[in-house]
Tab-separated table of C-alpha atoms and ligand atoms in Angstrom:
chain	number	residue	atom	x	y	z
X	1	UNK	CA	-24.868	-1.794	-24.078
X	2	UNK	CA	-22.417	-0.303	-21.788
X	3	UNK	CA	-25.401	1.468	-19.503
X	4	UNK	CA	-29.272	0.977	-18.778
X	5	UNK	CA	-30.882	2.423	-21.612
X	6	UNK	CA	-33.898	3.313	-19.147
X	7	UNK	CA	-34.732	6.464	-19.626
X	8	UNK	CA	-34.030	8.869	-17.932
X	9	UNK	CA	-36.656	10.576	-15.397
X	10	UNK	CA	-37.613	14.323	-14.478
X	11	UNK	CA	-37.983	13.525	-10.457
X	12	UNK	CA	-35.027	10.751	-10.530
X	13	UNK	CA	-32.685	11.137	-7.796
X	14	UNK	CA	-29.002	10.460	-9.510
X	15	UNK	CA	-25.804	9.809	-7.376
X	16	UNK	CA	-22.608	8.961	-10.043
X	17	UNK	CA	-19.467	9.267	-7.913
X	18	UNK	CA	-19.779	5.564	-5.235
X	19	UNK	CA	-17.256	3.228	-4.061
X	20	UNK	CA	-17.431	-0.644	-3.679
X	21	UNK	CA	-14.682	-2.901	-2.263
X	22	UNK	CA	-13.388	-3.175	-5.639
X	23	UNK	CA	-11.002	-0.548	-4.637
X	24	UNK	CA	-11.423	1.760	-0.961
X	25	UNK	CA	-14.859	1.234	-0.449
X	26	UNK	CA	-16.222	-1.287	2.352
X	27	UNK	CA	-19.658	-2.541	0.539
X	28	UNK	CA	-19.497	-5.080	-2.257
X	29	UNK	CA	-21.032	-4.300	-5.514
X	30	UNK	CA	-24.059	-6.336	-4.937
X	31	UNK	CA	-24.516	-4.349	-1.067
X	32	UNK	CA	-23.903	-0.881	-2.807
X	33	UNK	CA	-26.424	-1.321	-5.475
X	34	UNK	CA	-29.234	-2.810	-2.769
X	35	UNK	CA	-28.377	0.085	-0.542
X	36	UNK	CA	-29.104	2.996	-3.320
X	37	UNK	CA	-32.306	1.608	-4.214
X	38	UNK	CA	-32.628	1.393	-0.862
X	39	UNK	CA	-32.123	5.527	-0.032
X	40	UNK	CA	-34.419	5.867	-2.906
X	41	UNK	CA	-31.935	6.646	-5.408
X	42	UNK	CA	-32.722	6.100	-9.688
X	43	UNK	CA	-29.739	6.167	-10.720
X	44	UNK	CA	-26.312	5.471	-9.709
X	45	UNK	CA	-22.414	5.109	-11.450
X	46	UNK	CA	-19.955	2.645	-9.352
X	47	UNK	CA	-17.127	4.821	-10.238
X	48	UNK	CA	-14.331	2.329	-8.234
X	49	UNK	CA	-10.637	3.596	-8.426
X	50	UNK	CA	-8.771	2.514	-11.944
X	51	UNK	CA	-10.669	-0.649	-12.578
X	52	UNK	CA	-13.675	-1.721	-14.128
X	53	UNK	CA	-13.921	-5.190	-12.735
X	54	UNK	CA	-16.279	-4.118	-10.283
X	55	UNK	CA	-19.466	-3.608	-13.504
X	56	UNK	CA	-20.037	-7.021	-13.992
X	57	UNK	CA	-21.409	-8.031	-10.223
X	58	UNK	CA	-23.120	-4.073	-10.311
X	59	UNK	CA	-24.850	-5.274	-13.359
X	60	UNK	CA	-25.906	-7.931	-11.828
X	61	UNK	CA	-26.883	-6.543	-8.788
X	62	UNK	CA	-28.661	-3.325	-10.680
X	63	UNK	CA	-31.251	-5.694	-12.758
X	64	UNK	CA	-32.064	-7.453	-9.400
X	65	UNK	CA	-32.934	-5.093	-7.391
X	66	UNK	CA	-34.538	-2.708	-9.986
X	67	UNK	CA	-32.310	0.664	-10.163
X	68	UNK	CA	-30.399	1.749	-13.063
X	69	UNK	CA	-26.737	1.802	-13.491
X	70	UNK	CA	-24.196	4.000	-15.163
X	71	UNK	CA	-20.571	1.928	-15.251
X	72	UNK	CA	-17.644	4.871	-14.552
X	73	UNK	CA	-14.076	4.174	-13.037
X	74	UNK	CA	-12.321	7.381	-11.573
X	75	UNK	CA	-9.307	6.997	-12.621
X	76	UNK	CA	-6.224	8.485	-10.582
X	77	UNK	CA	-4.412	11.175	-13.260
X	78	UNK	CA	-1.223	13.045	-11.873
X	79	UNK	CA	-0.872	16.543	-13.376
X	80	UNK	CA	2.646	18.182	-11.926
X	81	UNK	CA	2.683	16.613	-8.606
X	82	UNK	CA	-1.112	17.178	-8.632
X	83	UNK	CA	-3.662	14.204	-8.136
X	84	UNK	CA	-6.789	14.778	-11.148
X	85	UNK	CA	-9.202	12.253	-10.197
X	86	UNK	CA	-11.224	11.475	-13.438
X	87	UNK	CA	-14.329	10.158	-13.302
X	88	UNK	CA	-14.830	8.229	-16.437
X	89	UNK	CA	-18.341	7.267	-17.723
X	90	UNK	CA	-19.651	4.438	-19.885
X	91	UNK	CA	-16.420	3.851	-22.137
X	92	UNK	CA	-15.705	0.433	-23.669
X	93	UNK	CA	-13.297	-1.419	-21.633
X	94	UNK	CA	-10.411	-3.459	-22.806
X	95	UNK	CA	-8.935	-0.651	-24.726
X	96	UNK	CA	-5.346	2.395	-24.036
X	97	UNK	CA	-7.305	3.278	-21.015
X	98	UNK	CA	-7.355	-0.074	-19.315
X	99	UNK	CA	-3.307	-0.486	-19.969
X	100	UNK	CA	-3.198	2.763	-18.634
X	101	UNK	CA	-5.421	1.845	-15.436
X	102	UNK	CA	-3.595	-1.577	-15.010
X	103	UNK	CA	0.409	0.111	-15.035
X	104	UNK	CA	-1.082	2.772	-12.159
X	105	UNK	CA	-2.869	-0.633	-10.308
X	106	UNK	CA	0.490	-2.333	-10.136
X	107	UNK	CA	2.438	0.741	-9.315
X	108	UNK	CA	-0.112	1.621	-6.539
X	109	UNK	CA	0.530	-2.017	-5.100
X	110	UNK	CA	4.262	-1.229	-5.125
X	111	UNK	CA	3.749	2.327	-3.340
X	112	UNK	CA	1.821	0.572	-1.044
X	113	UNK	CA	4.260	-1.428	0.142
X	114	UNK	CA	6.996	1.005	0.294
X	115	UNK	CA	4.890	3.215	2.313
X	116	UNK	CA	4.050	0.219	4.773
X	117	UNK	CA	7.361	-0.171	5.023
X	118	UNK	CA	8.955	3.559	6.034
X	119	UNK	CA	5.464	3.534	8.665
X	120	UNK	CA	6.531	0.478	9.813
X	121	UNK	CA	9.822	2.136	11.151
X	122	UNK	CA	7.555	4.117	13.786
X	123	UNK	CA	4.252	1.804	13.810
X	124	UNK	CA	5.417	-1.489	13.326
X	125	UNK	CA	2.978	-3.382	10.837
X	126	UNK	CA	3.565	-6.032	8.034
X	127	UNK	CA	2.708	-6.197	4.439
X	128	UNK	CA	0.116	-9.497	5.664
X	129	UNK	CA	-1.453	-7.184	8.089
X	130	UNK	CA	-2.442	-4.696	4.849
X	131	UNK	CA	-3.576	-7.593	2.765
X	132	UNK	CA	-5.816	-8.941	5.297
X	133	UNK	CA	-7.866	-5.424	4.857
X	134	UNK	CA	-8.561	-5.893	1.324
X	135	UNK	CA	-11.529	-7.783	0.220
X	136	UNK	CA	-10.213	-9.397	-3.601
X	137	UNK	CA	-7.465	-9.956	-5.556
X	138	UNK	CA	-8.793	-8.055	-8.184
X	139	UNK	CA	-9.310	-5.082	-5.241
X	140	UNK	CA	-7.878	-2.276	-6.554
X	141	UNK	CA	-4.742	-0.975	-3.392
X	142	UNK	CA	-5.075	2.519	-1.951
X	143	UNK	CA	-4.313	3.977	1.454
X	144	UNK	CA	-7.038	3.316	2.933
X	145	UNK	CA	-6.445	-0.475	3.235
X	146	UNK	CA	-3.103	0.581	4.513
X	147	UNK	CA	-5.294	3.009	6.925
X	148	UNK	CA	-7.000	-0.099	8.474
X	149	UNK	CA	-4.432	-2.259	9.267
X	150	UNK	CA	-3.061	0.865	11.275
X	151	UNK	CA	-6.296	1.424	12.794
X	152	UNK	CA	-6.617	-3.012	13.464
X	153	UNK	CA	-3.597	-2.803	14.947
X	154	UNK	CA	-4.581	-0.072	17.461
X	155	UNK	CA	-2.307	3.327	16.100
X	156	UNK	CA	-6.096	5.680	15.222
X	157	UNK	CA	-9.591	4.963	15.861
X	158	UNK	CA	-10.415	5.526	12.615
X	159	UNK	CA	-9.198	5.927	8.695
X	160	UNK	CA	-9.334	9.608	9.231
X	161	UNK	CA	-7.456	9.742	12.317
X	162	UNK	CA	-4.686	7.767	9.999
X	163	UNK	CA	-4.899	10.127	7.250
X	164	UNK	CA	-4.559	12.730	9.555
X	165	UNK	CA	-1.116	12.094	10.538
X	166	UNK	CA	1.512	9.256	9.102
X	167	UNK	CA	-0.295	8.720	5.658
X	168	UNK	CA	-1.264	12.462	4.911
X	169	UNK	CA	1.062	13.455	1.725
X	170	UNK	CA	3.324	15.545	3.854
X	171	UNK	CA	3.751	12.951	6.199
X	172	UNK	CA	7.722	12.177	6.131
X	173	UNK	CA	6.460	8.267	4.527
X	174	UNK	CA	4.487	9.671	1.617
X	175	UNK	CA	5.020	7.589	-1.532
X	176	UNK	CA	3.889	8.598	-4.952
X	177	UNK	CA	2.943	6.060	-7.455
X	178	UNK	CA	2.492	6.007	-11.524
X	179	UNK	CA	-0.761	7.678	-13.044
X	180	UNK	CA	-1.207	9.248	-16.466
X	181	UNK	CA	-1.717	12.869	-17.567
X	182	UNK	CA	-4.945	14.038	-17.347
X	183	UNK	CA	-4.860	15.031	-21.041
X	184	UNK	CA	-3.758	11.532	-21.254
X	185	UNK	CA	-6.445	9.939	-19.355
X	186	UNK	CA	-9.478	12.053	-21.047
X	187	UNK	CA	-7.824	11.298	-24.747
X	188	UNK	CA	-7.957	7.722	-23.644
X	189	UNK	CA	-11.668	7.907	-21.920
X	190	UNK	CA	-12.765	9.506	-25.597
X	191	UNK	CA	-11.635	7.260	-27.788
X	192	UNK	CA	-13.345	4.450	-25.822
X	193	UNK	CA	-16.599	5.790	-26.339
X	194	UNK	CA	-16.876	7.279	-23.131
X	195	UNK	CA	-17.372	10.729	-21.168
X	196	UNK	CA	-15.263	12.273	-18.863
X	197	UNK	CA	-15.804	14.599	-15.760
X	198	UNK	CA	-13.066	15.803	-13.174
X	199	UNK	CA	-14.274	14.873	-9.500
X	200	UNK	CA	-13.316	17.300	-6.941
X	201	UNK	CA	-11.244	19.269	-8.711
X	202	UNK	CA	-11.043	21.908	-5.617
X	203	UNK	CA	-10.960	19.545	-2.536
X	204	UNK	CA	-10.571	21.564	0.606
X	205	UNK	CA	-8.594	18.462	1.786
X	206	UNK	CA	-5.698	19.103	-0.592
X	207	UNK	CA	-3.143	21.799	-0.338
X	208	UNK	CA	-2.370	21.862	-4.242
X	209	UNK	CA	-5.459	21.714	-7.351
X	210	UNK	CA	-5.203	22.485	-11.271
X	211	UNK	CA	-5.812	25.889	-12.579
X	212	UNK	CA	-7.834	27.386	-14.980
X	213	UNK	CA	-5.392	27.112	-17.721
X	214	UNK	CA	-4.788	23.682	-16.877
X	215	UNK	CA	-8.983	22.994	-16.905
X	216	UNK	CA	-9.066	24.748	-20.530
X	217	UNK	CA	-6.277	21.729	-21.236
X	218	UNK	CA	-8.373	19.229	-20.330
X	219	UNK	CA	-11.523	20.566	-22.107
X	220	UNK	CA	-9.493	21.178	-25.360
X	221	UNK	CA	-8.824	17.303	-25.157
X	222	UNK	CA	-12.560	16.165	-24.790
X	223	UNK	CA	-13.300	16.873	-20.659
X	224	UNK	CA	-17.128	16.741	-20.434
X	225	UNK	CA	-18.359	17.727	-17.193
X	226	UNK	CA	-16.715	18.682	-13.333
X	227	UNK	CA	-18.392	17.785	-10.403
X	228	UNK	CA	-19.399	20.480	-8.424
X	229	UNK	CA	-21.743	19.408	-5.263
X	230	UNK	CA	-19.022	17.371	-3.336
X	231	UNK	CA	-18.918	17.527	0.454
X	232	UNK	CA	-15.207	18.408	-0.073
X	233	UNK	CA	-16.199	21.483	-1.995
X	234	UNK	CA	-17.405	24.754	-0.494
X	235	UNK	CA	-19.413	27.603	-1.259
X	236	UNK	CA	-16.491	28.932	-3.720
X	237	UNK	CA	-15.244	26.139	-4.700
X	238	UNK	CA	-18.489	25.317	-6.098
X	239	UNK	CA	-18.754	28.811	-7.719
X	240	UNK	CA	-15.561	28.057	-9.101
X	241	UNK	CA	-16.532	25.028	-11.138
X	242	UNK	CA	-20.032	26.425	-11.878
X	243	UNK	CA	-18.443	29.243	-14.140
X	244	UNK	CA	-15.876	26.565	-15.662
X	245	UNK	CA	-18.401	25.135	-16.626
X	246	UNK	CA	-20.716	27.756	-17.836
X	247	UNK	CA	-17.520	28.774	-20.051
X	248	UNK	CA	-16.680	26.291	-21.573
X	249	UNK	CA	-20.189	24.607	-21.225
X	250	UNK	CA	-19.178	21.411	-19.476
X	251	UNK	CA	-21.947	19.434	-17.774
X	252	UNK	CA	-21.953	19.602	-13.969
X	253	UNK	CA	-22.778	17.247	-11.490
X	254	UNK	CA	-22.878	16.450	-8.176
X	255	UNK	CA	-22.469	13.073	-6.130
X	256	UNK	CA	-21.790	11.631	-2.319
X	257	UNK	CA	-18.754	10.350	-3.021
X	258	UNK	CA	-19.605	6.941	-1.079
X	259	UNK	CA	-17.305	4.968	0.535
X	260	UNK	CA	-19.435	2.427	2.811
X	261	UNK	CA	-17.914	2.285	6.698
X	262	UNK	CA	-14.718	4.115	4.927
X	263	UNK	CA	-16.056	7.265	5.374
X	264	UNK	CA	-19.141	9.101	6.137
X	265	UNK	CA	-19.987	10.246	3.202
X	266	UNK	CA	-23.576	8.958	2.617
X	267	UNK	CA	-25.391	8.116	-1.096
X	268	UNK	CA	-27.793	10.306	-2.018
X	269	UNK	CA	-25.755	13.024	0.061
X	270	UNK	CA	-24.760	15.633	-3.077
X	271	UNK	CA	-26.874	14.667	-6.387
X	272	UNK	CA	-26.606	15.346	-10.564
X	273	UNK	CA	-29.915	16.912	-12.609
X	274	UNK	CA	-31.839	14.489	-14.751
X	275	UNK	CA	-30.829	17.096	-17.150
X	276	UNK	CA	-27.294	16.654	-17.215
X	277	UNK	CA	-27.093	12.812	-16.810
X	278	UNK	CA	-29.337	13.377	-20.239
X	279	UNK	CA	-26.356	15.061	-21.819
X	280	UNK	CA	-23.500	12.452	-20.001
X	281	UNK	CA	-25.906	9.647	-21.908
X	282	UNK	CA	-26.598	10.729	-25.032
X	283	UNK	CA	-22.742	11.725	-25.480
X	284	UNK	CA	-21.513	8.529	-24.577
X	285	UNK	CA	-20.748	5.677	-27.845
X	286	UNK	CA	-23.928	4.332	-28.560
M	1	AMP	P1	-4.650	7.526	-2.454
M	1	AMP	O1	-5.266	6.944	-4.166
M	1	AMP	O2	-4.063	5.327	-2.230
M	1	AMP	O3	-3.451	7.462	-2.793
M	1	AMP	O4	-5.638	7.350	-1.382
M	1	AMP	C1	-6.665	8.246	-1.383
M	1	AMP	C2	-7.985	7.618	-0.868
M	1	AMP	O5	-7.862	7.587	0.251
M	1	AMP	C3	-9.226	8.914	-1.627
M	1	AMP	O6	-9.458	7.788	-3.056
M	1	AMP	C4	-9.932	8.348	-0.389
M	1	AMP	O7	-10.714	7.609	-0.973
M	1	AMP	C5	-9.007	7.554	0.519
M	1	AMP	N1	-9.368	9.097	1.822
M	1	AMP	C6	-8.635	10.300	1.675
M	1	AMP	N2	-9.073	11.097	2.474
M	1	AMP	C7	-9.206	10.251	3.732
M	1	AMP	C8	-9.697	10.327	4.451
M	1	AMP	N3	-9.581	11.435	5.578
M	1	AMP	N4	-10.458	9.315	5.496
M	1	AMP	C9	-11.419	8.345	4.512
M	1	AMP	N5	-10.697	8.020	3.769
M	1	AMP	C10	-9.852	9.015	2.649
M	2	FE	FE1	-11.844	6.798	-2.464
M	3	FE	FE1	-10.884	11.057	-5.392
M	4	ZN	ZN1	-13.679	8.852	-5.197
């Protein structure tokens, strides 16, 4: 069983997108689950970037604290030069998707080393300073860990300021990393019995977004849903997601994208309806 078999009740409070310190969140999976329970959530999905190694500790904590856990991963994908984040829920680990994510994780390490070297020309830092920010050997590395090192060194007050400066995708230092295409990832999620939802597709914090014809191709590959209510979507973006979901019969979700102290996003600040969660659970391979 890859997800809790509890029934979804009509008054359940559901948050389907959160991060622990197995990627760029700051809470351990157990701390995150405890806080989710404290916030009155009935269901939480832990969706660390490019890993499912946080599932086991999260599962233990969800049993301890009495909260329903939907396991998931926010899979990094790349469409042309556009970064598309794909939430993959309830899939079987150990299949092709794991290989794609392992390649992305390895590429993320080299990329962060190169980015650290580039930025060090103007903001002197050592790779050890970045590694000190990383919670464990299984953590997926990302720019937020370099941001934390820049904050620790006193160059910036917080992650957000570092992202507005040298960590921006538009800064001269930027380095990209390998990721599968959305269609490749969606097919791999489907082959592993899971359900995929595009996260914050039209995020106002990004300069480029997928076009409607890209979404159509993802739907043809087996895309199941789109995240609508997310703090990085304004009214126009939510309307656009809603229209696409209606056009293609997709599940529409809402979630916090909680990162602990790494971002201001609060657990449960956006939620998914019980009806939509039921559709996701019913679509998973039993
Ligand atoms: P990466 O995956 O290494 O390219 O880094 C992207 C990650 O950085 C995303 O998953 C976000 O969670 C995080 N991030 C992006 N912008 C910000 C910001 N302004 N403040 C804090 N975290 C951010
Ligand atoms: Fe993140
Ligand atoms: Fe994301
Ligand atoms: Zn996220």
